[in-house]
Amino acid sequence: MQRLQQTIQRIISFEAIGLHTGKKIKATLTPMPIDTGIQFQRVDLPNQPIVEACIAHVVATERGTMLEKNQVQVATVEHWLAALAGLQVDNICMQLDGPEVPDLDGSALGFVHLLLEAGLLQQEASQKFFTIKEKFVYNDPDTESHYTLYPDTDYSLHATISYNRWPIGHQYATLFTLARFKEEIAAARTFIYLDEIVALYQKGLLQGGDPTKAVIFSDHTDPTEQLEQLTHLFDKKVENVVTPSPSSLSALRYINEPARHKLLDLIGDVALLGRPLQGKLVAHQPGHGANIRFVAALKNHLFRQATPPICDLQAKPQLNVEQISKMLPHRYPFQLVDKIMELGDTHVIGIKNVTINEPFFRGHFPGTPIMPGVLQVEALAQTSGILALHKVPDPARYLTYFLAIDRCKFRRMVVPGDTLVLHCVLLTDIKFSTTQKQSVAIAKVKGRIFVGENLACEAVLLAQMVKQHEAI
């Protein structure tokens, strides 16, 4: 199902208290260009660093999801990310003057209202989805949580939870379509048991906790002593505790509010994939820690499965052939990448149009022209070189040399008229080293070439980049 990317129409700001830090934080929501993704910017720190919302940046999951990049942290991101996923907002930056996304009402509803107040703006580029071809299953060894993702053309979720305490017991929640997110999931608040709060507070969490912004359960009919302790702790009277009394459950927004909130958290954590997901996700006993491990395993699976990346071949490229020439030393007839459609921190998508006028066709099976396999690997190498070189200053001063080509396989012949989609993903972080004599970077990349839906070539490439004037 094709949808356009979205951002917001105008800048909007708000202030609130951070749930765990207890600090008053101002947040400003800023529209961003196509393919920017979801970002957080710490405007209170020198150089105002940016932390992208991606699974690789998750560093903690106790009572929330925390991101960190280059020692810059942003905590409690899950409700905000759920609101963005629920309204299908792709490109936006939340600027913060503190280390945590401020809490509004313990759910995602306040964020939904802010986004709608700012207005949603469609952008002239299609959404890029993650899809799967067959069922994906993840069993979390630490929590016994279980996740199953089924292929589908839309995005739906089903969550079941099981607590051996009143009143939760066994509950489930379902969201059949994101179009119902605001009405059915966004308002579900975080929940906690009364006897858990003091211990979490003493661990440094819930410092900004507001008892009116959460569902608090107690399986004691008269928790007066604990309530007095909380009143002293937070300097706020706690009146909305759900106890085993007939009228108490009326304080819930939904009879299954805990299960709906777990589904809300799951939506937010899955958004850390970096792009929307298509499929039917069924989760048993989801929680932040298990969610993050599931998302990491799923992303690894998605990058390794032989599925062509989502790429609009008619869209404006991020790099055209002239810009590519400024990064790579190759020239005709050996420049084998025509344009770069997508260039991220860990992946790149390039395009090579194969025509009958390629000079190698004159001598390579002239009666049955086939692109030589070695040139297919060279096209992957050049594409992966762009991925690595855009991370270094003065990329034109570097030369790239092969150190190894592993697990190279050719799955389909490439012939004139084919459009090659060159997809390369970093397998490890790029390793940089500098001495008095030379600067060197080592990159290990998984590269694949697709023609339409068909995998044509794949290989693991290990390359070394050396400054041109220092090459030996």
Tab-separated table of C-alpha atoms in Angstrom:
chain	number	residue	atom	x	y	z
A	1	MET	CA	0.000	0.000	0.000
A	2	GLN	CA	1.655	3.241	-1.157
A	3	ARG	CA	1.498	6.241	1.185
A	4	LEU	CA	3.297	9.553	1.096
A	5	GLN	CA	5.767	10.553	3.774
A	6	GLN	CA	4.546	13.084	6.330
A	7	THR	CA	5.892	15.808	8.571
A	8	ILE	CA	4.131	18.637	10.437
A	9	GLN	CA	3.050	21.973	8.986
A	10	ARG	CA	4.442	24.287	11.657
A	11	ILE	CA	6.711	24.436	14.683
A	12	ILE	CA	5.042	23.940	18.050
A	13	SER	CA	6.428	23.914	21.608
A	14	PHE	CA	5.323	22.715	25.042
A	15	GLU	CA	6.731	22.304	28.559
A	16	ALA	CA	6.216	19.508	31.064
A	17	ILE	CA	8.021	17.478	33.723
A	18	GLY	CA	10.187	14.485	32.863
A	19	LEU	CA	8.747	11.328	34.426
A	20	HIS	CA	12.047	9.903	35.650
A	21	THR	CA	14.329	12.957	35.916
A	22	GLY	CA	11.764	15.238	37.546
A	23	LYS	CA	13.113	18.152	35.490
A	24	LYS	CA	10.956	20.741	33.758
A	25	ILE	CA	11.746	20.359	30.069
A	26	LYS	CA	10.777	22.404	27.050
A	27	ALA	CA	10.211	20.500	23.822
A	28	THR	CA	9.896	22.016	20.352
A	29	LEU	CA	8.516	19.978	17.466
A	30	THR	CA	10.097	20.928	14.143
A	31	PRO	CA	9.146	19.738	10.623
A	32	MET	CA	11.953	18.017	8.719
A	33	PRO	CA	12.669	17.243	5.031
A	34	ILE	CA	11.966	13.991	3.182
A	35	ASP	CA	13.916	10.930	4.378
A	36	THR	CA	15.240	12.699	7.492
A	37	GLY	CA	13.472	10.311	9.844
A	38	ILE	CA	12.758	10.892	13.536
A	39	GLN	CA	15.338	12.849	15.507
A	40	PHE	CA	15.929	14.275	18.955
A	41	GLN	CA	18.132	17.330	19.442
A	42	ARG	CA	19.606	18.343	22.802
A	43	VAL	CA	19.620	22.131	22.496
A	44	ASP	CA	20.906	22.466	26.079
A	45	LEU	CA	24.284	20.917	25.181
A	46	PRO	CA	27.277	22.333	23.277
A	47	ASN	CA	26.872	22.018	19.487
A	48	GLN	CA	23.254	20.920	20.042
A	49	PRO	CA	23.863	17.243	19.190
A	50	ILE	CA	21.277	15.079	17.417
A	51	VAL	CA	20.262	11.557	18.432
A	52	GLU	CA	18.399	9.618	15.760
A	53	ALA	CA	15.552	7.325	16.775
A	54	CYS	CA	17.049	3.963	15.856
A	55	ILE	CA	17.494	0.619	17.556
A	56	ALA	CA	21.292	0.926	17.562
A	57	HIS	CA	21.071	3.837	20.020
A	58	VAL	CA	19.042	2.065	22.737
A	59	VAL	CA	21.037	1.792	25.979
A	60	ALA	CA	18.414	1.196	28.706
A	61	THR	CA	14.874	-0.164	28.968
A	62	GLU	CA	13.878	-0.086	32.651
A	63	ARG	CA	10.437	1.532	32.885
A	64	GLY	CA	11.036	3.225	29.542
A	65	THR	CA	13.300	3.320	26.511
A	66	MET	CA	16.469	5.435	26.562
A	67	LEU	CA	18.616	6.396	23.570
A	68	GLU	CA	22.260	7.434	23.625
A	69	LYS	CA	24.689	8.570	20.933
A	70	ASN	CA	28.197	9.828	21.668
A	71	GLN	CA	27.313	9.993	25.381
A	72	VAL	CA	24.252	12.175	24.669
A	73	GLN	CA	21.091	10.676	26.155
A	74	VAL	CA	17.367	11.054	25.528
A	75	ALA	CA	15.076	9.069	27.841
A	76	THR	CA	11.445	7.949	27.836
A	77	VAL	CA	10.931	8.169	24.087
A	78	GLU	CA	8.357	5.399	23.639
A	79	HIS	CA	5.064	7.327	23.998
A	80	TRP	CA	6.259	10.031	21.595
A	81	LEU	CA	7.398	7.425	19.069
A	82	ALA	CA	4.059	5.619	19.393
A	83	ALA	CA	2.187	8.842	18.609
A	84	LEU	CA	4.355	9.405	15.519
A	85	ALA	CA	3.832	5.835	14.329
A	86	GLY	CA	0.113	6.005	15.048
A	87	LEU	CA	-0.302	9.156	12.935
A	88	GLN	CA	2.305	7.978	10.397
A	89	VAL	CA	4.634	10.955	10.783
A	90	ASP	CA	7.977	10.096	9.163
A	91	ASN	CA	10.175	13.194	9.377
A	92	ILE	CA	10.328	15.336	12.512
A	93	CYS	CA	12.747	16.606	15.140
A	94	MET	CA	11.957	17.065	18.823
A	95	GLN	CA	14.289	19.677	20.292
A	96	LEU	CA	14.787	19.281	24.051
A	97	ASP	CA	16.470	21.424	26.679
A	98	GLY	CA	16.859	18.404	28.948
A	99	PRO	CA	17.650	14.679	28.899
A	100	GLU	CA	14.113	13.299	28.707
A	101	VAL	CA	10.959	13.554	26.631
A	102	PRO	CA	8.548	15.347	28.999
A	103	ASP	CA	5.506	13.414	30.168
A	104	LEU	CA	2.027	14.728	29.416
A	105	ASP	CA	-0.568	12.334	30.816
A	106	GLY	CA	1.149	8.945	30.925
A	107	SER	CA	-0.164	8.012	27.475
A	108	ALA	CA	0.387	9.072	23.869
A	109	LEU	CA	-2.821	11.104	23.607
A	110	GLY	CA	-1.235	14.456	24.521
A	111	PHE	CA	1.391	13.976	21.808
A	112	VAL	CA	-1.314	13.085	19.286
A	113	HIS	CA	-3.150	16.316	20.083
A	114	LEU	CA	0.047	18.351	19.675
A	115	LEU	CA	0.788	16.767	16.288
A	116	LEU	CA	-2.746	17.406	15.071
A	117	GLU	CA	-2.538	20.988	16.350
A	118	ALA	CA	0.692	21.470	14.382
A	119	GLY	CA	-1.034	19.950	11.348
A	120	LEU	CA	0.115	17.019	9.247
A	121	LEU	CA	1.798	17.746	5.932
A	122	GLN	CA	2.206	15.207	3.136
A	123	GLN	CA	5.569	15.268	1.362
A	124	GLU	CA	6.381	14.425	-2.240
A	125	ALA	CA	7.980	11.050	-1.571
A	126	SER	CA	6.594	7.611	-0.827
A	127	GLN	CA	6.967	6.007	2.582
A	128	LYS	CA	9.635	3.335	2.683
A	129	PHE	CA	8.341	0.233	4.463
A	130	PHE	CA	9.989	-2.799	5.947
A	131	THR	CA	8.225	-5.952	4.742
A	132	ILE	CA	8.774	-9.668	5.228
A	133	LYS	CA	8.154	-12.596	2.900
A	134	GLU	CA	7.564	-15.276	5.531
A	135	LYS	CA	6.676	-15.578	9.198
A	136	PHE	CA	9.302	-14.279	11.622
A	137	VAL	CA	9.361	-15.617	15.202
A	138	TYR	CA	11.333	-14.327	18.183
A	139	ASN	CA	11.332	-15.895	21.658
A	140	ASP	CA	13.008	-13.746	24.289
A	141	PRO	CA	15.201	-15.900	26.550
A	142	ASP	CA	15.193	-13.428	29.449
A	143	THR	CA	11.466	-12.850	29.846
A	144	GLU	CA	9.776	-15.707	27.955
A	145	SER	CA	8.078	-13.044	25.839
A	146	HIS	CA	7.056	-14.291	22.408
A	147	TYR	CA	6.700	-12.357	19.142
A	148	THR	CA	5.397	-13.520	15.768
A	149	LEU	CA	5.317	-11.284	12.704
A	150	TYR	CA	3.226	-12.442	9.743
A	151	PRO	CA	3.441	-11.034	6.189
A	152	ASP	CA	0.661	-8.555	5.433
A	153	THR	CA	0.011	-5.502	3.292
A	154	ASP	CA	-0.966	-3.358	6.307
A	155	TYR	CA	0.241	-2.955	9.897
A	156	SER	CA	-1.738	-4.481	12.761
A	157	LEU	CA	-0.862	-5.583	16.280
A	158	HIS	CA	-2.205	-7.976	18.899
A	159	ALA	CA	-0.809	-8.092	22.449
A	160	THR	CA	-1.570	-10.405	25.337
A	161	ILE	CA	-0.351	-9.933	28.909
A	162	SER	CA	-0.533	-12.101	31.993
A	163	TYR	CA	-0.114	-10.878	35.579
A	164	ASN	CA	-0.674	-12.976	38.668
A	165	ARG	CA	-2.180	-9.999	40.478
A	166	TRP	CA	-5.571	-8.350	40.631
A	167	PRO	CA	-7.044	-6.846	38.516
A	168	ILE	CA	-4.971	-7.492	35.380
A	169	GLY	CA	-4.830	-11.262	35.216
A	170	HIS	CA	-4.988	-12.212	31.525
A	171	GLN	CA	-5.746	-9.407	29.068
A	172	TYR	CA	-5.371	-8.744	25.377
A	173	ALA	CA	-5.585	-5.738	23.064
A	174	THR	CA	-5.775	-5.485	19.279
A	175	LEU	CA	-5.218	-2.676	16.803
A	176	PHE	CA	-6.397	-3.722	13.351
A	177	THR	CA	-5.274	-0.543	11.605
A	178	LEU	CA	-3.284	2.586	12.516
A	179	ALA	CA	-6.314	4.624	11.457
A	180	ARG	CA	-7.862	3.607	14.819
A	181	PHE	CA	-4.783	4.409	16.923
A	182	LYS	CA	-6.072	7.696	18.356
A	183	GLU	CA	-9.431	6.263	19.414
A	184	GLU	CA	-8.382	2.820	20.595
A	185	ILE	CA	-4.787	2.967	21.871
A	186	ALA	CA	-3.389	6.503	22.292
A	187	ALA	CA	-5.224	7.269	25.555
A	188	ALA	CA	-4.090	4.101	27.398
A	189	ARG	CA	-1.952	5.227	30.361
A	190	THR	CA	1.087	3.646	31.897
A	191	PHE	CA	0.320	1.536	34.967
A	192	ILE	CA	2.091	0.462	38.107
A	193	TYR	CA	1.344	-1.304	41.395
A	194	LEU	CA	1.284	0.796	44.530
A	195	ASP	CA	3.880	-1.321	46.332
A	196	GLU	CA	6.410	-0.891	43.458
A	197	ILE	CA	6.637	2.886	43.530
A	198	VAL	CA	8.893	3.542	46.531
A	199	ALA	CA	11.551	1.044	45.401
A	200	LEU	CA	11.647	2.575	41.896
A	201	TYR	CA	11.859	6.079	43.343
A	202	GLN	CA	14.782	5.048	45.536
A	203	LYS	CA	16.552	3.708	42.418
A	204	GLY	CA	16.417	7.178	40.867
A	205	LEU	CA	13.354	6.568	38.681
A	206	LEU	CA	9.944	8.281	38.826
A	207	GLN	CA	11.541	11.480	40.210
A	208	GLY	CA	8.954	13.491	38.312
A	209	GLY	CA	6.195	10.994	38.839
A	210	ASP	CA	2.708	12.443	39.016
A	211	PRO	CA	0.214	9.970	40.513
A	212	THR	CA	-2.556	11.596	38.481
A	213	LYS	CA	-0.824	10.606	35.210
A	214	ALA	CA	-0.789	6.849	35.688
A	215	VAL	CA	-3.039	3.973	36.600
A	216	ILE	CA	-2.038	2.817	40.080
A	217	PHE	CA	-3.263	-0.614	41.175
A	218	SER	CA	-3.438	-2.030	44.655
A	219	ASP	CA	-4.730	-5.473	45.530
A	220	HIS	CA	-5.417	-4.286	49.091
A	221	THR	CA	-8.849	-2.857	49.858
A	222	ASP	CA	-7.378	-0.358	52.344
A	223	PRO	CA	-3.923	0.864	51.244
A	224	THR	CA	-4.048	3.956	53.495
A	225	GLU	CA	-0.559	3.517	54.920
A	226	GLN	CA	1.073	3.212	51.507
A	227	LEU	CA	-0.914	6.178	50.189
A	228	GLU	CA	0.318	8.380	53.022
A	229	GLN	CA	3.881	7.366	52.203
A	230	LEU	CA	3.381	8.354	48.551
A	231	THR	CA	1.768	11.653	49.493
A	232	HIS	CA	4.871	12.490	51.516
A	233	LEU	CA	7.164	11.276	48.710
A	234	PHE	CA	5.585	13.233	45.843
A	235	ASP	CA	3.985	16.024	47.867
A	236	LYS	CA	0.745	15.221	46.076
A	237	LYS	CA	-2.313	13.475	47.382
A	238	VAL	CA	-2.973	10.167	45.629
A	239	GLU	CA	-6.696	9.616	45.159
A	240	ASN	CA	-7.113	7.558	41.988
A	241	VAL	CA	-5.786	4.179	43.152
A	242	VAL	CA	-7.652	1.226	41.664
A	243	THR	CA	-8.508	-1.171	44.490
A	244	PRO	CA	-10.695	-4.303	44.702
A	245	SER	CA	-13.886	-2.313	45.197
A	246	PRO	CA	-16.879	-2.393	42.818
A	247	SER	CA	-16.615	1.277	41.791
A	248	SER	CA	-12.842	1.457	41.578
A	249	LEU	CA	-12.512	0.129	38.030
A	250	SER	CA	-14.451	3.133	36.711
A	251	ALA	CA	-11.185	5.100	36.944
A	252	LEU	CA	-9.894	3.147	33.940
A	253	ARG	CA	-10.198	4.639	30.470
A	254	TYR	CA	-10.635	1.126	29.027
A	255	ILE	CA	-11.455	-2.091	30.854
A	256	ASN	CA	-8.263	-3.526	29.340
A	257	GLU	CA	-6.207	-0.343	29.674
A	258	PRO	CA	-3.024	-2.201	30.809
A	259	ALA	CA	-3.007	-4.415	27.711
A	260	ARG	CA	-3.672	-1.425	25.474
A	261	HIS	CA	-0.799	0.477	27.053
A	262	LYS	CA	1.553	-2.467	26.518
A	263	LEU	CA	0.491	-2.423	22.864
A	264	LEU	CA	1.141	1.351	22.783
A	265	ASP	CA	4.667	0.825	24.154
A	266	LEU	CA	5.225	-1.917	21.571
A	267	ILE	CA	4.263	0.443	18.738
A	268	GLY	CA	6.736	3.019	20.048
A	269	ASP	CA	9.580	0.528	20.418
A	270	VAL	CA	8.986	-1.010	16.981
A	271	ALA	CA	9.236	2.503	15.509
A	272	LEU	CA	12.963	2.270	16.308
A	273	LEU	CA	13.290	0.084	13.205
A	274	GLY	CA	13.747	3.391	11.422
A	275	ARG	CA	10.922	3.065	8.925
A	276	PRO	CA	7.273	1.853	9.018
A	277	LEU	CA	6.599	-1.871	9.247
A	278	GLN	CA	4.125	-3.877	7.192
A	279	GLY	CA	2.846	-7.067	8.773
A	280	LYS	CA	0.661	-8.526	11.481
A	281	LEU	CA	2.535	-8.537	14.804
A	282	VAL	CA	1.365	-10.814	17.616
A	283	ALA	CA	3.152	-10.335	20.949
A	284	HIS	CA	2.766	-12.256	24.199
A	285	GLN	CA	3.978	-10.527	27.367
A	286	PRO	CA	5.670	-7.574	25.627
A	287	GLY	CA	7.866	-5.212	27.650
A	288	HIS	CA	10.509	-2.653	26.797
A	289	GLY	CA	13.511	-4.952	27.227
A	290	ALA	CA	12.001	-7.801	25.231
A	291	ASN	CA	10.587	-5.360	22.657
A	292	ILE	CA	14.017	-3.906	21.974
A	293	ARG	CA	15.644	-7.326	21.630
A	294	PHE	CA	12.860	-8.363	19.251
A	295	VAL	CA	13.280	-5.210	17.148
A	296	ALA	CA	17.065	-5.730	16.983
A	297	ALA	CA	16.588	-9.340	15.862
A	298	LEU	CA	13.945	-8.311	13.327
A	299	LYS	CA	16.102	-5.553	11.845
A	300	ASN	CA	19.000	-7.972	11.494
A	301	HIS	CA	16.648	-10.415	9.738
A	302	LEU	CA	15.247	-7.712	7.453
A	303	PHE	CA	18.703	-6.612	6.339
A	304	ARG	CA	19.801	-10.194	5.713
A	305	GLN	CA	16.766	-11.511	3.885
A	306	ALA	CA	16.935	-11.409	0.100
A	307	THR	CA	14.217	-8.789	-0.237
A	308	PRO	CA	14.778	-5.760	-2.447
A	309	PRO	CA	14.821	-2.452	-0.580
A	310	ILE	CA	11.881	-0.114	-1.030
A	311	CYS	CA	13.088	2.452	-3.547
A	312	ASP	CA	11.200	4.925	-5.725
A	313	LEU	CA	13.276	4.917	-8.913
A	314	GLN	CA	11.573	8.116	-10.081
A	315	ALA	CA	12.383	10.108	-6.937
A	316	LYS	CA	15.072	12.777	-6.816
A	317	PRO	CA	18.397	11.108	-5.926
A	318	GLN	CA	20.421	12.116	-2.905
A	319	LEU	CA	23.547	12.078	-5.087
A	320	ASN	CA	23.590	12.440	-8.858
A	321	VAL	CA	26.342	11.224	-11.166
A	322	GLU	CA	28.305	14.487	-10.906
A	323	GLN	CA	28.233	14.389	-7.101
A	324	ILE	CA	29.300	10.735	-7.142
A	325	SER	CA	32.275	11.663	-9.325
A	326	LYS	CA	33.428	14.106	-6.645
A	327	MET	CA	33.536	11.279	-4.088
A	328	LEU	CA	34.938	8.426	-6.177
A	329	PRO	CA	38.099	8.425	-8.311
A	330	HIS	CA	36.471	6.252	-11.016
A	331	ARG	CA	35.621	7.648	-14.448
A	332	TYR	CA	34.007	6.311	-17.618
A	333	PRO	CA	33.911	3.453	-18.401
A	334	PHE	CA	34.604	2.326	-14.833
A	335	GLN	CA	32.202	4.519	-12.872
A	336	LEU	CA	29.439	1.975	-12.374
A	337	VAL	CA	26.991	3.878	-10.155
A	338	ASP	CA	24.604	6.347	-11.794
A	339	LYS	CA	22.880	7.754	-8.706
A	340	ILE	CA	22.418	7.274	-4.971
A	341	MET	CA	18.781	7.139	-3.871
A	342	GLU	CA	19.294	6.688	-0.144
A	343	LEU	CA	22.354	7.252	2.052
A	344	GLY	CA	22.126	6.560	5.781
A	345	ASP	CA	24.498	5.867	8.642
A	346	THR	CA	24.572	2.118	7.979
A	347	HIS	CA	23.125	1.577	4.508
A	348	VAL	CA	23.084	2.929	0.970
A	349	ILE	CA	20.928	2.315	-2.099
A	350	GLY	CA	22.429	3.031	-5.510
A	351	ILE	CA	21.240	2.630	-9.085
A	352	LYS	CA	23.062	1.391	-12.193
A	353	ASN	CA	21.248	1.439	-15.541
A	354	VAL	CA	22.667	-1.229	-17.862
A	355	THR	CA	22.472	-0.342	-21.551
A	356	ILE	CA	23.596	-2.099	-24.727
A	357	ASN	CA	26.123	0.722	-25.171
A	358	GLU	CA	28.269	-0.494	-22.246
A	359	PRO	CA	31.792	-0.978	-23.691
A	360	PHE	CA	32.236	-4.427	-22.122
A	361	PHE	CA	29.347	-5.892	-24.127
A	362	ARG	CA	31.382	-5.661	-27.345
A	363	GLY	CA	33.721	-8.410	-26.138
A	364	HIS	CA	31.732	-10.250	-23.486
A	365	PHE	CA	29.473	-12.699	-25.311
A	366	PRO	CA	28.619	-10.248	-28.143
A	367	GLY	CA	25.831	-12.492	-29.420
A	368	THR	CA	24.376	-12.928	-25.926
A	369	PRO	CA	25.453	-9.836	-23.949
A	370	ILE	CA	25.861	-10.481	-20.207
A	371	MET	CA	27.349	-8.069	-17.671
A	372	PRO	CA	30.538	-9.640	-16.243
A	373	GLY	CA	30.215	-10.777	-12.648
A	374	VAL	CA	33.426	-8.987	-11.680
A	375	LEU	CA	31.882	-5.672	-12.783
A	376	GLN	CA	28.762	-6.376	-10.739
A	377	VAL	CA	30.985	-6.788	-7.678
A	378	GLU	CA	32.823	-3.597	-8.671
A	379	ALA	CA	29.483	-1.730	-8.780
A	380	LEU	CA	28.763	-2.965	-5.241
A	381	ALA	CA	32.241	-1.927	-4.158
A	382	GLN	CA	31.758	1.593	-5.493
A	383	THR	CA	28.360	1.867	-3.797
A	384	SER	CA	29.762	0.679	-0.473
A	385	GLY	CA	32.667	3.098	-0.941
A	386	ILE	CA	30.185	5.967	-1.028
A	387	LEU	CA	28.616	4.639	2.193
A	388	ALA	CA	32.005	4.622	3.917
A	389	LEU	CA	33.451	7.788	2.402
A	390	HIS	CA	30.540	10.057	3.299
A	391	LYS	CA	31.648	9.618	6.918
A	392	VAL	CA	35.126	11.083	6.342
A	393	PRO	CA	36.210	14.661	5.567
A	394	ASP	CA	37.454	15.278	2.033
A	395	PRO	CA	36.280	11.896	0.637
A	396	ALA	CA	37.834	12.627	-2.768
A	397	ARG	CA	41.281	12.351	-1.177
A	398	TYR	CA	40.752	8.662	-0.371
A	399	LEU	CA	41.353	5.570	-2.494
A	400	THR	CA	39.526	2.334	-1.699
A	401	TYR	CA	41.200	-1.078	-1.970
A	402	PHE	CA	39.696	-4.544	-1.617
A	403	LEU	CA	41.023	-6.637	1.243
A	404	ALA	CA	38.595	-9.539	0.811
A	405	ILE	CA	35.511	-10.670	-1.101
A	406	ASP	CA	33.599	-13.430	0.695
A	407	ARG	CA	30.468	-15.466	0.029
A	408	CYS	CA	30.066	-14.026	-3.467
A	409	LYS	CA	27.217	-15.612	-5.420
A	410	PHE	CA	25.583	-14.790	-8.745
A	411	ARG	CA	21.880	-15.598	-8.809
A	412	ARG	CA	20.714	-14.143	-12.124
A	413	MET	CA	22.281	-12.929	-15.373
A	414	VAL	CA	22.392	-9.157	-15.861
A	415	VAL	CA	21.603	-8.080	-19.417
A	416	PRO	CA	21.069	-4.810	-21.327
A	417	GLY	CA	17.929	-3.013	-20.215
A	418	ASP	CA	18.238	-4.073	-16.565
A	419	THR	CA	18.126	-1.499	-13.790
A	420	LEU	CA	20.362	-2.625	-10.929
A	421	VAL	CA	19.372	-1.657	-7.390
A	422	LEU	CA	22.611	-1.750	-5.399
A	423	HIS	CA	21.934	-2.235	-1.681
A	424	CYS	CA	24.846	-2.202	0.777
A	425	VAL	CA	24.668	-2.478	4.581
A	426	LEU	CA	27.498	-2.058	7.078
A	427	LEU	CA	28.077	-5.272	9.034
A	428	THR	CA	30.375	-3.641	11.600
A	429	ASP	CA	31.282	-0.102	12.587
A	430	ILE	CA	33.897	1.497	10.348
A	431	LYS	CA	37.292	1.317	12.033
A	432	PHE	CA	39.449	4.431	11.677
A	433	SER	CA	43.157	4.690	12.475
A	434	THR	CA	45.575	7.552	11.978
A	435	THR	CA	49.355	7.623	12.181
A	436	GLN	CA	51.918	10.244	11.236
A	437	LYS	CA	52.186	8.684	7.777
A	438	GLN	CA	48.630	7.773	6.823
A	439	SER	CA	44.931	7.723	7.659
A	440	VAL	CA	43.139	4.434	7.106
A	441	ALA	CA	39.544	3.242	7.471
A	442	ILE	CA	38.326	-0.376	7.301
A	443	ALA	CA	34.744	-1.205	6.323
A	444	LYS	CA	32.930	-4.546	6.140
A	445	VAL	CA	29.783	-4.456	4.025
A	446	LYS	CA	27.083	-6.858	2.856
A	447	GLY	CA	26.147	-5.958	-0.707
A	448	ARG	CA	23.265	-7.162	-2.859
A	449	ILE	CA	22.150	-6.379	-6.396
A	450	PHE	CA	18.477	-6.662	-7.301
A	451	VAL	CA	16.807	-6.543	-10.690
A	452	GLY	CA	13.163	-5.927	-9.890
A	453	GLU	CA	12.225	-8.479	-7.219
A	454	ASN	CA	15.055	-10.836	-8.163
A	455	LEU	CA	18.401	-11.115	-6.408
A	456	ALA	CA	21.169	-11.016	-9.036
A	457	CYS	CA	24.366	-10.908	-6.967
A	458	GLU	CA	25.469	-10.825	-3.341
A	459	ALA	CA	28.809	-10.618	-1.565
A	460	VAL	CA	30.508	-9.586	1.675
A	461	LEU	CA	33.159	-6.963	0.966
A	462	LEU	CA	36.054	-5.910	3.185
A	463	ALA	CA	37.696	-2.716	2.018
A	464	GLN	CA	40.466	-0.399	3.131
A	465	MET	CA	40.348	3.353	2.469
A	466	VAL	CA	43.614	5.262	2.433
A	467	LYS	CA	44.207	8.947	1.798
A	468	GLN	CA	45.205	9.286	-1.834
A	469	HIS	CA	48.371	11.349	-1.293
A	470	GLU	CA	49.564	8.811	1.303
A	471	ALA	CA	48.801	5.630	-0.616
A	472	ILE	CA	51.728	3.260	-1.047
